Short mmCIF file of C-alpha atoms in Angstrom, two decimals:
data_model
loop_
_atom_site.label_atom_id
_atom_site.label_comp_id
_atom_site.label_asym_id
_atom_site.label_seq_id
_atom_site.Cartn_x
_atom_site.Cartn_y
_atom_site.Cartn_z
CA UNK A 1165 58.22 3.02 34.59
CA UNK A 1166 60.30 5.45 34.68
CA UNK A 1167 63.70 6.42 33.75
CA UNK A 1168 67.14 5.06 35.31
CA UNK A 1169 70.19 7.27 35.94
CA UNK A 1170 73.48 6.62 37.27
CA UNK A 1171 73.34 8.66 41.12
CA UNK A 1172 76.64 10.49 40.43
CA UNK A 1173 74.96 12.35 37.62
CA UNK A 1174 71.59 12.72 38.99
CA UNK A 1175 73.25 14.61 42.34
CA UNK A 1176 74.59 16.51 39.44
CA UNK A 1177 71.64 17.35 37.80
CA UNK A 1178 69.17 17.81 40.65
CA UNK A 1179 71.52 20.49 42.64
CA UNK A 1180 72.90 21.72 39.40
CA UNK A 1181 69.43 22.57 38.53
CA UNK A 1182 68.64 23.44 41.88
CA UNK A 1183 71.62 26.21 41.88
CA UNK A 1184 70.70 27.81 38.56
CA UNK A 1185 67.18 28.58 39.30
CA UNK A 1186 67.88 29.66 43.02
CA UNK A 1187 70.73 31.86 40.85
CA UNK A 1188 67.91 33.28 38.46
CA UNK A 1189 66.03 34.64 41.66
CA UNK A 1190 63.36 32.45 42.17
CA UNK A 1191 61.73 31.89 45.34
CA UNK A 1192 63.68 28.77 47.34
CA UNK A 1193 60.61 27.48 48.37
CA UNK A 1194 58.85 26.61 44.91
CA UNK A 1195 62.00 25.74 43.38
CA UNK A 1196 62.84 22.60 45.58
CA UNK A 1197 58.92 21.39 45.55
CA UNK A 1198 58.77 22.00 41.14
CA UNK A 1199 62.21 20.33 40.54
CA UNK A 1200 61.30 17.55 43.32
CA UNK A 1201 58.10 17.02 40.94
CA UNK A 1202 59.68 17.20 37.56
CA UNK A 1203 62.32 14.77 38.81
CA UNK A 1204 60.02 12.46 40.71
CA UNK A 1205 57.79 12.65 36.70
CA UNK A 1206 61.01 12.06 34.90
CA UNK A 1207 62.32 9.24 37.18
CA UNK A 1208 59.87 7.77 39.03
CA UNK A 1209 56.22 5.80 37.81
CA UNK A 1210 52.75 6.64 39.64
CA UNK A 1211 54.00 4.44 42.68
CA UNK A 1212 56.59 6.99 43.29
CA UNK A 1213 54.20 9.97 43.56
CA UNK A 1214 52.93 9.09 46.45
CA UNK A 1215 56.03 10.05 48.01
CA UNK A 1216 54.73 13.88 47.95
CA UNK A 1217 51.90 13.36 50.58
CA UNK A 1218 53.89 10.88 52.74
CA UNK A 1219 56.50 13.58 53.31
CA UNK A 1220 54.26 16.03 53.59
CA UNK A 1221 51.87 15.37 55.93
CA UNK A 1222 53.88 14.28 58.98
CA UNK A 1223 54.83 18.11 58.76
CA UNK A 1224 51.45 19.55 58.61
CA UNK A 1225 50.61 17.28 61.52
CA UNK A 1226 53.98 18.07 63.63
CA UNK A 1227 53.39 18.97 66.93
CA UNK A 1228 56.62 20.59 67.36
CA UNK A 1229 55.97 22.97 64.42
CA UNK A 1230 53.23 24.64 66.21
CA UNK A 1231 55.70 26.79 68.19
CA UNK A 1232 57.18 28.41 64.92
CA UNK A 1233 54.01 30.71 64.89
CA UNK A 1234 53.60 31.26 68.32
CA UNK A 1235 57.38 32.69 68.40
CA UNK A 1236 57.14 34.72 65.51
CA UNK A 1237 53.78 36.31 67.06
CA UNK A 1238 55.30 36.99 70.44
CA UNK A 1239 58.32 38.87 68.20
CA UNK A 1240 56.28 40.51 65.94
CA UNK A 1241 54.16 41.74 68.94
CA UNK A 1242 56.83 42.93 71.19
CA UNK A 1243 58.48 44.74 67.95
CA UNK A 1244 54.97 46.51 67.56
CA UNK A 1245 54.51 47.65 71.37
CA UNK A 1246 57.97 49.23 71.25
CA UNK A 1247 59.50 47.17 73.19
CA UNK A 1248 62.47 46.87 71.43
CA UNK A 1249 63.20 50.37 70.63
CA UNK A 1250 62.89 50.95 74.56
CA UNK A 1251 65.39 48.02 75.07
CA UNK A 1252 68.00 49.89 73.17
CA UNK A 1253 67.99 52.98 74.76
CA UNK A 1254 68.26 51.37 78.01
CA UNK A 1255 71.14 49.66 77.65
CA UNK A 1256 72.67 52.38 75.21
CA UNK A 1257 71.74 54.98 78.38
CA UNK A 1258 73.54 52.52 80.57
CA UNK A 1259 76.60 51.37 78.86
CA UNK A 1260 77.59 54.59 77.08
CA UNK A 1261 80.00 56.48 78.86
CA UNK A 1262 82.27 53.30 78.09
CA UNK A 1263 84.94 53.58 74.89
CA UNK A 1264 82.84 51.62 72.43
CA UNK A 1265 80.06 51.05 74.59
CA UNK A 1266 76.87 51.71 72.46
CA UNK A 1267 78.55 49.00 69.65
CA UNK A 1268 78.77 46.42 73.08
CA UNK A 1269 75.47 47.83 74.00
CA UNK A 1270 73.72 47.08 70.74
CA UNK A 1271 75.50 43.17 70.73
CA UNK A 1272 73.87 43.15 74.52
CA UNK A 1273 70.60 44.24 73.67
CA UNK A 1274 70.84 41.67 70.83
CA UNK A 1275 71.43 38.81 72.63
CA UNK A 1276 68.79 39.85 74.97
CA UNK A 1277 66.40 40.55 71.82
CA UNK A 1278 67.33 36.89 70.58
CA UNK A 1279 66.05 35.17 73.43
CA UNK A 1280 62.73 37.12 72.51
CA UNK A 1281 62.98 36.48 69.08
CA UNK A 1282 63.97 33.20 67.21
CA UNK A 1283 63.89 35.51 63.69
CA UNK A 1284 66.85 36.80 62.26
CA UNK A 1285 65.94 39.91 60.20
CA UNK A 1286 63.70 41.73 63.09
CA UNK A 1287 66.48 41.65 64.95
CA UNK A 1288 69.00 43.31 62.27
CA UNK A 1289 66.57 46.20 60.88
CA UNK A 1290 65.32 47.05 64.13
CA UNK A 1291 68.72 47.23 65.13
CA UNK A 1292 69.86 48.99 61.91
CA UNK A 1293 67.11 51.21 61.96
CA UNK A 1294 67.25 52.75 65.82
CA UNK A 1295 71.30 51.99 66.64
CA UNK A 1296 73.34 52.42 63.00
CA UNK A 1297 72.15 56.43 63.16
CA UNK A 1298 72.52 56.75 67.23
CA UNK A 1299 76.33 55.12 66.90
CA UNK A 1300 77.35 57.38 63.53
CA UNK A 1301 75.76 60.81 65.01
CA UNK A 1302 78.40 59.79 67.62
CA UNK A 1303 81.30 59.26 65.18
CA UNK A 1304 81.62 55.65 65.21
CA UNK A 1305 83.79 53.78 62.55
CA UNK A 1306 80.56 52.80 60.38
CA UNK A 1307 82.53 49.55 60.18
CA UNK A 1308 82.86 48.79 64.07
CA UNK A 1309 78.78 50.08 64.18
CA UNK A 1310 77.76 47.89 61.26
CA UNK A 1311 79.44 44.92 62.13
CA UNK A 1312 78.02 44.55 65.76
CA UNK A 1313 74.42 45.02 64.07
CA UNK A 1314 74.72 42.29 61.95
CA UNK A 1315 77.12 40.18 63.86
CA UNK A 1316 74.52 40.65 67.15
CA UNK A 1317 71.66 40.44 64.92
CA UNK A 1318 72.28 37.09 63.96
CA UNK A 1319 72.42 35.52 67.40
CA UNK A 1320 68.83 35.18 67.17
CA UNK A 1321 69.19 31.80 65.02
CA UNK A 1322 71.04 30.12 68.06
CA UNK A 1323 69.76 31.92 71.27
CA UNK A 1324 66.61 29.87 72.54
CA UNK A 1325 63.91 30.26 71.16
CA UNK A 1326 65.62 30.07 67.99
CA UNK A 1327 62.79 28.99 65.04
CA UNK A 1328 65.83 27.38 63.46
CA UNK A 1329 66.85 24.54 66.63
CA UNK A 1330 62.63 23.61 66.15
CA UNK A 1331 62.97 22.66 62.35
CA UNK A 1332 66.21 21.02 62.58
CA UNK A 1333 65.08 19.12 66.14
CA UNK A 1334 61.89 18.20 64.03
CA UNK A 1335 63.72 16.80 60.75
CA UNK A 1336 66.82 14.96 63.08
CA UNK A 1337 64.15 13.83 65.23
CA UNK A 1338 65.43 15.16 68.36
CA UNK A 1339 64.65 16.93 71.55
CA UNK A 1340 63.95 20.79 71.02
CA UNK A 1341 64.17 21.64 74.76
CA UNK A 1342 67.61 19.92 74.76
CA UNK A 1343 69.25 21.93 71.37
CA UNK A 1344 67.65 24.97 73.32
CA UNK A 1345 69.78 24.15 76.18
CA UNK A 1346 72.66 23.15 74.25
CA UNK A 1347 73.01 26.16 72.59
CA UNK A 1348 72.65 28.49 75.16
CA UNK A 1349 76.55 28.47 76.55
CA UNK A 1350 77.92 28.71 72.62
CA UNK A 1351 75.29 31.62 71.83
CA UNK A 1352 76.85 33.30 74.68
CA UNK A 1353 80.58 32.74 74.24
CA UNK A 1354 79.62 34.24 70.90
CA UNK A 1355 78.37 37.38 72.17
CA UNK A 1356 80.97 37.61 74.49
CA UNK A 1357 83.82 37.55 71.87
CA UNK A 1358 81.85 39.95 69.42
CA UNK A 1359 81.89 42.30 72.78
CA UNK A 1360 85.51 41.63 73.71
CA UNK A 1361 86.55 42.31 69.75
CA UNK A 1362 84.71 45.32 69.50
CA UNK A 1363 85.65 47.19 73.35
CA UNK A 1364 89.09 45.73 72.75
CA UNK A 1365 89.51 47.60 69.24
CA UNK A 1366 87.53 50.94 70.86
CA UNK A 1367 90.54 51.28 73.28
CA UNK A 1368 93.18 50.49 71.16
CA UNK A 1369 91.61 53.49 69.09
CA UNK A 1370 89.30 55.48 70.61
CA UNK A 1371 88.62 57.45 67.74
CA UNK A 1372 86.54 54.04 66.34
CA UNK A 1373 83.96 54.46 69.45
CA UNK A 1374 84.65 57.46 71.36
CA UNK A 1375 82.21 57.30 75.18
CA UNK A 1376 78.98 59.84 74.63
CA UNK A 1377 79.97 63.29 75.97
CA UNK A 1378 79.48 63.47 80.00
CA UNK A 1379 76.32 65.94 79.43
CA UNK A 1380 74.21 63.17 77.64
CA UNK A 1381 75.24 60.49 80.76
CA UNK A 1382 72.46 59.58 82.83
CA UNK A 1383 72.42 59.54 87.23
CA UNK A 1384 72.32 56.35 88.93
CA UNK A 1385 68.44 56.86 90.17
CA UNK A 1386 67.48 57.45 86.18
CA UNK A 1387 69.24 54.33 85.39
CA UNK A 1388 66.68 52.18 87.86
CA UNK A 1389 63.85 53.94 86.50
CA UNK A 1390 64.56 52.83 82.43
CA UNK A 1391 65.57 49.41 83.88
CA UNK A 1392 61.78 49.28 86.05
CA UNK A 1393 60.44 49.73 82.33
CA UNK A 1394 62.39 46.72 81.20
CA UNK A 1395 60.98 44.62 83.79
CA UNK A 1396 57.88 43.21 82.22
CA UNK A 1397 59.28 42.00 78.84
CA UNK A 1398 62.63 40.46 80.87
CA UNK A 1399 60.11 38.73 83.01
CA UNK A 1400 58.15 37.23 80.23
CA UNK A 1401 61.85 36.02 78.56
CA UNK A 1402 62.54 34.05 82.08
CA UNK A 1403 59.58 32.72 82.54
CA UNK A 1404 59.22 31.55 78.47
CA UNK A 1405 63.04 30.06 78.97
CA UNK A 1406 62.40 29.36 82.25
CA UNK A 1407 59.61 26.48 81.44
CA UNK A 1408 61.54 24.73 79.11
CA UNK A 1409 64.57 24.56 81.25
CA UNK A 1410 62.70 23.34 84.05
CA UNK A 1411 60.94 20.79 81.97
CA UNK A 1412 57.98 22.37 83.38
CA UNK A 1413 56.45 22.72 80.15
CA UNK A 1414 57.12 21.68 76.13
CA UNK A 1415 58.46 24.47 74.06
CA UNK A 1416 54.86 24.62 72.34
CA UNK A 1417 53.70 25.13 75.56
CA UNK A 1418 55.82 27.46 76.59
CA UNK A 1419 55.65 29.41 73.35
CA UNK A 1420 51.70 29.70 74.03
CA UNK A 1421 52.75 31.30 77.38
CA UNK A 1422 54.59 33.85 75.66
CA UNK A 1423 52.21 34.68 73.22
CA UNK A 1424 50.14 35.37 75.74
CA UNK A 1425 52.31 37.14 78.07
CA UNK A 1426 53.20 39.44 74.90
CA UNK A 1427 49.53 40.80 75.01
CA UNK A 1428 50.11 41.79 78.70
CA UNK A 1429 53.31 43.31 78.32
CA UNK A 1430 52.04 45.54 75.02
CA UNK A 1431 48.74 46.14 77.43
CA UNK A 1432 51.29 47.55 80.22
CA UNK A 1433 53.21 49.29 77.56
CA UNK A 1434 49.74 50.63 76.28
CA UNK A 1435 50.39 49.51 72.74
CA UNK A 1436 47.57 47.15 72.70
CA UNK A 1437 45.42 47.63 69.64
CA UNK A 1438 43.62 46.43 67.17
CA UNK A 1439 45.81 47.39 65.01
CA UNK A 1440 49.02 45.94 66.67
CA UNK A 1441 47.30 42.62 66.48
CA UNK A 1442 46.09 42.73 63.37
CA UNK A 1443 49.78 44.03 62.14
CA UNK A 1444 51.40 41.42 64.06
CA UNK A 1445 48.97 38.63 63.03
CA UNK A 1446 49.78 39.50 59.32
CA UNK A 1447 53.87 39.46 59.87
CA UNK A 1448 53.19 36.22 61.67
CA UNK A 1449 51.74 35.01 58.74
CA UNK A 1450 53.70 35.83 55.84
CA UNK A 1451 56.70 34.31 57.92
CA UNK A 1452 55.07 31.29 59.23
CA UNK A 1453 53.83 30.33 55.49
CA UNK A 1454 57.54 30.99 53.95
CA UNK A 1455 58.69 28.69 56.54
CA UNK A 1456 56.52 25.95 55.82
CA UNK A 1457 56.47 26.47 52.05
CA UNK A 1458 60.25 25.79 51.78
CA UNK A 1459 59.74 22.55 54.05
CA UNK A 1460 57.50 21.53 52.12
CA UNK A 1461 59.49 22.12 48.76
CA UNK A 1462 63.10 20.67 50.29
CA UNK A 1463 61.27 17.48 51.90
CA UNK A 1464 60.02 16.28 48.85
CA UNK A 1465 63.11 17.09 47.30
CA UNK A 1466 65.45 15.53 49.55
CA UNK A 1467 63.05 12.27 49.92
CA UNK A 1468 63.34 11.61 46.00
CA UNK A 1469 67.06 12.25 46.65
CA UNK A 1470 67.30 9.69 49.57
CA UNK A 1471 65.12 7.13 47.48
CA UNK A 1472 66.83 6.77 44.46
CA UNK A 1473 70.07 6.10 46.66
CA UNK A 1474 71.34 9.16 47.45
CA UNK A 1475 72.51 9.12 51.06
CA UNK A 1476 74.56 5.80 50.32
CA UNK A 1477 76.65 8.25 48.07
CA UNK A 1478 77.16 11.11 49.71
CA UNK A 1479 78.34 8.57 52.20
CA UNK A 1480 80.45 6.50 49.86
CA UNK A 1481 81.89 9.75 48.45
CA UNK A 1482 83.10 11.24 51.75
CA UNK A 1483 84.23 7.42 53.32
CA UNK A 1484 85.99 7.11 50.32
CA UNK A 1485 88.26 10.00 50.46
CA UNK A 1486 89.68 8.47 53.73
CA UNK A 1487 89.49 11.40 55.78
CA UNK A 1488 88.71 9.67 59.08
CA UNK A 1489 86.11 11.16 60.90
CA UNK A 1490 87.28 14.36 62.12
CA UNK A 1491 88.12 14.88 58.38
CA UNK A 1492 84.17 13.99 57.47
CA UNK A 1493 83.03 16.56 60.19
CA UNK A 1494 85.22 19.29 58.97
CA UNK A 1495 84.34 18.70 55.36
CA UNK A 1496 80.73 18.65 56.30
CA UNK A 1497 81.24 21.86 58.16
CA UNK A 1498 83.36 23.25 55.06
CA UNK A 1499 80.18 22.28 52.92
CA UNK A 1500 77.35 24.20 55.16
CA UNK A 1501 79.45 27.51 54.87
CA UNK A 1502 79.74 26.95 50.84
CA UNK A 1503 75.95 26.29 51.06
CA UNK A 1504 75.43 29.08 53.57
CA UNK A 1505 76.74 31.69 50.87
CA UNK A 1506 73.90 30.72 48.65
CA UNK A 1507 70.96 29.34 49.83
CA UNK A 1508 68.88 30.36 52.96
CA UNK A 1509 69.06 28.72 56.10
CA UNK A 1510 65.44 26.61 56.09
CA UNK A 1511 66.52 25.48 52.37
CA UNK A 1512 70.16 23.89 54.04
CA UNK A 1513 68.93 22.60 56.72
CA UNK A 1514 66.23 20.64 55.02
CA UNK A 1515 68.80 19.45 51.88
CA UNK A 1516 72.04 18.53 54.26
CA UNK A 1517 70.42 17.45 57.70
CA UNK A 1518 68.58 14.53 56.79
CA UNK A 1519 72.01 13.29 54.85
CA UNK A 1520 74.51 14.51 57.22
CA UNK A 1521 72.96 13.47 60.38
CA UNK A 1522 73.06 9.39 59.58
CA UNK A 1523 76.39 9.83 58.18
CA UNK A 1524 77.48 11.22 61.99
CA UNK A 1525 75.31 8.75 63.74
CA UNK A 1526 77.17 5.99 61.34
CA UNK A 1527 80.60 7.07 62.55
CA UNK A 1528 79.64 6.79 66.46
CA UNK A 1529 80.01 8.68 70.11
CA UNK A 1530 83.16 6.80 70.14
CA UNK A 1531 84.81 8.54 67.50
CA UNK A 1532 84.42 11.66 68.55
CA UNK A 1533 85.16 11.06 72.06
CA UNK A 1534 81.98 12.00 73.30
CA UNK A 1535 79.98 9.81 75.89
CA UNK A 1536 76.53 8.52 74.00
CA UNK A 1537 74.99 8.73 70.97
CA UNK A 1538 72.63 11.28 72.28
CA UNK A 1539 75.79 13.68 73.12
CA UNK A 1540 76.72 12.65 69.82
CA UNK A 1541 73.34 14.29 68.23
CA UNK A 1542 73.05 17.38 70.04
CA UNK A 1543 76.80 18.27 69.64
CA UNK A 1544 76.37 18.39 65.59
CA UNK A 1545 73.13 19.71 65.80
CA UNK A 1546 74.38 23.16 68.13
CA UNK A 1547 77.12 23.06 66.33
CA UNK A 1548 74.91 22.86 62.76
CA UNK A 1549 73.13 26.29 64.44
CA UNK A 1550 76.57 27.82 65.19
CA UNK A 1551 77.51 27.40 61.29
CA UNK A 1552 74.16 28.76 60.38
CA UNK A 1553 74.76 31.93 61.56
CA UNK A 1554 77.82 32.45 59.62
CA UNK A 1555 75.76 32.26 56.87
CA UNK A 1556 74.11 35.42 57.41
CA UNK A 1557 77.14 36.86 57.28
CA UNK A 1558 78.82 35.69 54.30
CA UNK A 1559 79.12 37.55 51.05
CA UNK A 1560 77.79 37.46 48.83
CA UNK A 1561 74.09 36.53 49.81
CA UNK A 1562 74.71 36.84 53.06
CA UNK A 1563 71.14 37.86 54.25
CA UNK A 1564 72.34 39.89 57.16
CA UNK A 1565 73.84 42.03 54.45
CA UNK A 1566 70.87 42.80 52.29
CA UNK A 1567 68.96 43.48 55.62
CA UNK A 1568 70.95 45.97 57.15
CA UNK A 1569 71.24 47.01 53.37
CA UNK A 1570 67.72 48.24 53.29
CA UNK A 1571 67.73 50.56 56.45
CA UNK A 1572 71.64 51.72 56.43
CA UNK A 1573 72.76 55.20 54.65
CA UNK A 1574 72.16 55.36 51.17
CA UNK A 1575 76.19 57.07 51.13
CA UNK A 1576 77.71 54.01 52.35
CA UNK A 1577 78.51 51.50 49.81
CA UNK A 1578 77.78 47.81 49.96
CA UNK A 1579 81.52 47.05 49.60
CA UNK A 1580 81.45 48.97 53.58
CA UNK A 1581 78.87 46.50 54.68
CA UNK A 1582 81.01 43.10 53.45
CA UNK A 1583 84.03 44.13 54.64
CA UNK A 1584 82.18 45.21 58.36
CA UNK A 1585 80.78 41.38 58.22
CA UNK A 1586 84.30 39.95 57.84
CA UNK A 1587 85.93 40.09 61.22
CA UNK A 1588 82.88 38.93 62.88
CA UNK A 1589 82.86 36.10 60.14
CA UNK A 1590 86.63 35.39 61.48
CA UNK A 1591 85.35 35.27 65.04
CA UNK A 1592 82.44 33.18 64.37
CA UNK A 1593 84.71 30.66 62.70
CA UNK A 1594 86.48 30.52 65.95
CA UNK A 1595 83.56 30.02 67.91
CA UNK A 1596 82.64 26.99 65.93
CA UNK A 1597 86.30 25.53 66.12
CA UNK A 1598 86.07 25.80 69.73
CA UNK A 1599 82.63 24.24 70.06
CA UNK A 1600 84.22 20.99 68.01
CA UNK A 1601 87.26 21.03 69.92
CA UNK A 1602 85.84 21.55 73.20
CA UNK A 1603 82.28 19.51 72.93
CA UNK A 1604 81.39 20.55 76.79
CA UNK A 1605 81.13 23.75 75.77
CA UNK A 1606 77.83 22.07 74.31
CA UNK A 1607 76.57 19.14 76.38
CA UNK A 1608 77.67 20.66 80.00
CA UNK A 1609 74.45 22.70 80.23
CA UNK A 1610 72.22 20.20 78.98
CA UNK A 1611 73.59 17.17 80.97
CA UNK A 1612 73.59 19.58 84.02
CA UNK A 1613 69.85 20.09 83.32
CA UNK A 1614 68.49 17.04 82.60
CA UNK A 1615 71.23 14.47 84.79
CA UNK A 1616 72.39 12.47 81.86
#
């Protein structure tokens, strides 16, 4: 048999442990599966062991989780083709005679690049990499140009297909195509504020994102032209979207569409290689296995957690401060930033979900105001995915940070890049307060779609 301890000072132990490692730069993924094991050898007798295969294999055999790989193939195959690169300068040609248009442009062609891609860091480097130099040749205020990288960049965690809403639908046990839905109108009224902020400081001072110079402008008949070439990969975004909306298809399914549409649009492109595939095979991959590595890890961590009583405390602890619960949701919120400043987003969702989400269920539809229990669900889950993305953003592990890091001007110093992050930060706070004040803004579309 094993050892007993008192739960207040294993919680201490196991995330205290859990911190230092993650602090001494080891990889997330093998540092929640070791602890899990040490702990579950420490506490736990041979019984207890077989907790590692009972948690793991109803991931391996997830149906669900199939879709992670197809998404990351039909990103990492579009990124290969071009088609991103040929996004951009469509929509920069387009938008950027406006004052501040190419930062609005590069948030646009994020968004539109996050309903392509549920992955976070294509999105920021390839953004980083083609926009950063095109917006600072033009005298943009590196902080205004930065910013709208990383702030559009990480729209990609909440825009459908976002890898993140299939983890967290698989661990809450919950309908992906719905948290697609549901997140669509927030992801959105994100965008829209991070393109009101930044045209709204452009004309207040011009000098931040002066229009290109009439000579570089493009005629009406040009702009159809670029547009024609955006018509295959826009097409292959509506109909991957489309499916799931309609219920036509699952978001496996539809994800399988995709990844075959992908090879048609890189054929039209004439990018299709042996070489793209076998490049884009590899990058699915490597991210596919880090994915399911840190579930792996966290699950068995969390599941010791949960079994030696756990959950009971973290509930106990946060009834017992009598905050009523508005006061739990905002401290749970308050607790997913702190996370989100450390840890990566696969290793939070797997440590707080499975606790948090009972603890919501627990306190009811009713006390929220919201209809059902099923409103209930999806409103903390979207609004889970509309923390998530602040912590891409937050210093000082913000990964967002260390991405556009890597491709930005070796002359501009890291201090440039937090402060750029911190009025998008300040706007993405709002978006989340709205989202809890205003819980349409998450189950309109969704009860629209499906007529509950």
């Amino acid at each position: 048999m094993g050892i007993e301890m008192e739960i207040g000072w294993l919680t201490a132990l196991m995330f205290g442990s859990l911190m230092a490692l993650l602090m001494a730069g080891l990889p997330l993924a093998f540092v929640t599966g070791g602890l899990a094991c040490v702990f579950l050898f420490i506490l736990g007798d041979a019984q207890t062991l077989n907790i590692v295969p009972s948690r793991i294999f109803p991931l391996m055999t997830n149906y669900q989780l199939s879709a992670i790989p197809l998404f990351i193939f039909l990103a990492a195959m579009l990124e290969r083709a071009g088609i991103i690169n040929e996004m951009f300068d469509v929509i920069y040609k387009l938008m950027g005679g406006v004052k501040g248009g190419l930062a609005a442009a590069t948030i646009i062609a994020s968004t539109i690049l996050a309903a392509m891609v549920g992955v976070i860091g294509a999105a920021v480097v390839t953004m980083g990499i083609i926009a950063l130099p095109a917006m600072l040749e033009r005298h943009y205020d590196p902080k205004i140009a930065m910013g709208s990288i990383m702030a559009g960049g990480t729209l990609g965690i909440l825009i459908p297909p976002s890898i993140l809403a299939i983890i967290y639908a698989v661990v809450a046990e919950q309908s992906v195509g719905e948290l697609f839905i549901g997140a669509v109108l927030p992801g959105l009224l994100l965008s829209g504020m991070y393109i009101f902020y930044v045209t709204a400081m452009c004309y207040l001072d011009p000098k931040k994102g002066p229009p290109i110079p009439v000579e570089e402008r493009i005629d009406t008949r040009e702009k159809l032209r670029l547009l024609g070439n955006m018509a295959a990969p826009i097409t292959l975004i509506f109909v991957v979207l489309g499916v799931i909306f309609a219920g036509v298809a699952t978001p496996v399914e539809a994800a399988g569409i995709g990844t075959f549409g992908a090879f048609i649009v890189a054929a039209i492109h004439r990018k299709l290689s042996w070489q793209t595939i076998r490049e884009a095979c590899m990058t699915t991959l490597k991210a596919s296995a880090m994915v399911i590595w840190i579930m792996f890890g966290a699950t068995i961590f969390v599941g010791l957690y949960v079994l030696e009583g756990g959950q009971q405390f973290v509930e106990q602890t946060m009834t017992g401060l009598g905050l009523g619960p508005w006061g739990i949701l905002i401290l749970m919120q308050v607790v997913l930033i702190i996370l989100g400043m450390f840890l990566d987003w696969v290793g939070i969702l797997l440590l707080a979900v499975p606790i948090f989400v009972p603890i919501i269920r627990a306190l009811g539809a009713q006390a929220f105001g919201l209809g059902s229990e099923g409103d209930l669900v999806l409103w903390f889950g979207v609004l889970y995915l509309v923390n998530m993305q602040m912590s891409f953003l937050s210093p000082p592990f913000g990964y967002a940070l260390f991405y556009l890091r890597g491709v930005a001007p070796a002359e501009i110093p890291m201090s440039d890049i937090f402060k750029s992050a911190l009025p998008f930060l300040a706007l993405q706070i709002v978006g989340l307060v709205l989202c809890m004040v205003f819980p349409q803004i998450i189950t309109w579309l969704p009860r629209l779609v499906y007529g509950g």
